Structures are given as structure tokens and as C-alpha cells.
Short mmCIF file of C-alpha atoms in Angstrom, two decimals:
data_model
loop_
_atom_site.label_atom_id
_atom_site.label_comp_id
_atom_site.label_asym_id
_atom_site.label_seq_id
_atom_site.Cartn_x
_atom_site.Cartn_y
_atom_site.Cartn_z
CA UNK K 21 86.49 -146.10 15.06
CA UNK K 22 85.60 -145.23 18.74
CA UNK K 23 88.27 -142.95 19.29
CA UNK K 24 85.77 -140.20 18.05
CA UNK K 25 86.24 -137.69 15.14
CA UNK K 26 89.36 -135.29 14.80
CA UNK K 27 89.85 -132.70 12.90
CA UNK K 28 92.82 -130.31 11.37
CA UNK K 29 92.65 -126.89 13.27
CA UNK K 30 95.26 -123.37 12.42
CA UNK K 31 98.32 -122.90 14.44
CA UNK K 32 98.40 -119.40 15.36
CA UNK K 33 101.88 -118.54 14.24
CA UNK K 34 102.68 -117.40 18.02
CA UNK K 35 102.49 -121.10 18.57
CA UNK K 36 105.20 -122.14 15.53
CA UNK K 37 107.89 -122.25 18.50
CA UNK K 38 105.57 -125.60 19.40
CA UNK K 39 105.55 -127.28 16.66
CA UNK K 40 107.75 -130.18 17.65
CA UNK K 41 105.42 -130.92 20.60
CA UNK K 42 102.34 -130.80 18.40
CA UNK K 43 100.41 -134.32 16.53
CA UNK K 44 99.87 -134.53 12.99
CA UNK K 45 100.57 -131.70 10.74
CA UNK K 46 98.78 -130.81 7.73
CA UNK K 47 100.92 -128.10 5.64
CA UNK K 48 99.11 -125.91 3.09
CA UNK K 49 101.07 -124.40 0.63
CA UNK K 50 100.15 -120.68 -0.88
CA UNK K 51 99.27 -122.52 -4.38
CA UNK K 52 96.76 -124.56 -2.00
CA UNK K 53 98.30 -127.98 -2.34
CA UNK K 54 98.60 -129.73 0.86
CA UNK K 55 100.93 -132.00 2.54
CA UNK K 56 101.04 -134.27 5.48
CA UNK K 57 103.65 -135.27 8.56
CA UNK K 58 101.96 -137.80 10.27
CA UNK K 59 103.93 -137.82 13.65
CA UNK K 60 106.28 -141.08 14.97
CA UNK K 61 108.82 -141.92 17.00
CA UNK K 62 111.21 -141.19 14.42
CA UNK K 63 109.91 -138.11 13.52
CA UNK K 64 110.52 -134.71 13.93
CA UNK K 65 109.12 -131.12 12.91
CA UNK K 66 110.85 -127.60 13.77
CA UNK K 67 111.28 -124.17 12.31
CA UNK K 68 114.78 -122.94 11.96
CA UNK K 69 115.21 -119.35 10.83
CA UNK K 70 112.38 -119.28 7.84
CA UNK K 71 112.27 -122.60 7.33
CA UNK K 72 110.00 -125.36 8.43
CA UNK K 73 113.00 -128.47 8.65
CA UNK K 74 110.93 -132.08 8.76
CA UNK K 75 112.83 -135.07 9.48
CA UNK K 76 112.23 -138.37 9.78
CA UNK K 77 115.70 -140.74 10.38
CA UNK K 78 117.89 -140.03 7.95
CA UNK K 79 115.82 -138.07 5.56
CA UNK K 80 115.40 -134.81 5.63
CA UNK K 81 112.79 -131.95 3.65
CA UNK K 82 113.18 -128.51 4.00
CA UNK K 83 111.00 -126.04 2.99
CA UNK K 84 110.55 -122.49 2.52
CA UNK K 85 108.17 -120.45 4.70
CA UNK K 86 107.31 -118.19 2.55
CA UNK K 87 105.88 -121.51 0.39
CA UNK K 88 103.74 -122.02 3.12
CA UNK K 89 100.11 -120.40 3.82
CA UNK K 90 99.12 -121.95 7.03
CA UNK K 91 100.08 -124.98 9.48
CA UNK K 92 97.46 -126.91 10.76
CA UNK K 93 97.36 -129.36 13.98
CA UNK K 94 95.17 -132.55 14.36
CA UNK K 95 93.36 -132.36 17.26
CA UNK K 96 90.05 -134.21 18.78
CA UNK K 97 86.73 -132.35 17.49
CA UNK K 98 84.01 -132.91 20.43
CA UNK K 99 81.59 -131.14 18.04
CA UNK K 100 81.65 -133.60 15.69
CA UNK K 101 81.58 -136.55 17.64
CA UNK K 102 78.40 -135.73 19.16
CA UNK K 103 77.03 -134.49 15.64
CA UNK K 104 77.69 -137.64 14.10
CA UNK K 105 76.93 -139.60 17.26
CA UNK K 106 73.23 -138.26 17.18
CA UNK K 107 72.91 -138.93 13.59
CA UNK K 108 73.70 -142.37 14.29
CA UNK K 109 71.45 -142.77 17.11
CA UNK K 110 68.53 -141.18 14.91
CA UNK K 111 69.32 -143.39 12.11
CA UNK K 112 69.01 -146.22 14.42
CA UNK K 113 65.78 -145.53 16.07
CA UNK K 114 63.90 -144.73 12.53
CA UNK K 115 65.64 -147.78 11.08
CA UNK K 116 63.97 -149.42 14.90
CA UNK K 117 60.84 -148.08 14.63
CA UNK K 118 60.43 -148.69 11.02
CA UNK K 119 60.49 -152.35 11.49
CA UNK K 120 57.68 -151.93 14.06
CA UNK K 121 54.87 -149.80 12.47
CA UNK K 122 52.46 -147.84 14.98
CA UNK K 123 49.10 -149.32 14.40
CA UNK K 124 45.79 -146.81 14.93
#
């Protein structure tokens, strides 16, 4: 809850070779269904020749790059965390003030 808001930005595909270093991945298939590596100890992401291998102990997915229409990386959205920070703190004064009303 305090750790702020994060959103799911496009990896520029110069930046595939950095995949493995990268947090959670959202994958989003040409048909536009989308799928999810949430990133562990015991997991692992990497493109070999032109496909994108995920791994995770003993299991093992592979698929096709040419199935896939973009890779995105979760990242912290600063933009967002003040936008819904300010909302809050409006809705929390008018909710303040509303309890006290001005008198003339």
C-alpha cells in the first residue's frame, strides 16, 4: 500500500538482451492476450535465438517470438503516485471541511 503505484512500461527490443535482470514481465501476445512472470528467486527469463525461454525450477515454457507483440517491464510510476496522492489529500480535506460548514 505505501510502496506507491507501478506500472507496466515497453521494453525497447534493444533492451531484450536484459531481460533476465529486469522485474515483473507482462507478455502480450499478437492476438492481444496477455501473460504474466512475476519474478522469484527461482525464476528465470531469457531469449535464446527467437525464443523467449521462462523457467521457473524444473518447469519450463517456451515460446515463440513471433507469438509475441511486445514485452513489458514493471517499474515504479512517480506520476501516478502523486496523481493519486493529491486525490486523496483533496478527498480528505472536502470530506474535513464538510464536517465543519463555513458559517456567514
Amino acid at each position: 500500500m505505501f510502496t506507491g503505484c507501478h506500472s507496466y512500461f515497453v521494453i525497447p527490443k534493444a533492451d531484450y538482451t536484459k531481460i533476465s535482470t529486469m522485474e515483473d514481465i507482462k507478455i502480450v501476445y499478437t492476438n492481444g492476450r496477455e501473460f504474466i512472470v512475476e519474478k522469484n528467486d527461482s525464476t528465470n527469463v531469457q531469449i535464446a535465438g527467437d525464443s523467449l525461454v521462462i523457467s521457473e525450477g524444473t518447469q519450463k515454457k517456451i515460446i515463440l517470438m513471433d507469438d509475441v507483440g511486445k514485452l513489458k517491464e514493471n517499474r515504479f510510476d512517480l506520476g501516478g503516485t502523486i496523481t493519486l496522492s493529491l486525490v486523496g489529500l483533496t478527498i480528505v480535506v472536502v470530506l474535513f471541511f464538510s464536517m465543519f460548514p463555513f458559517k456567514t
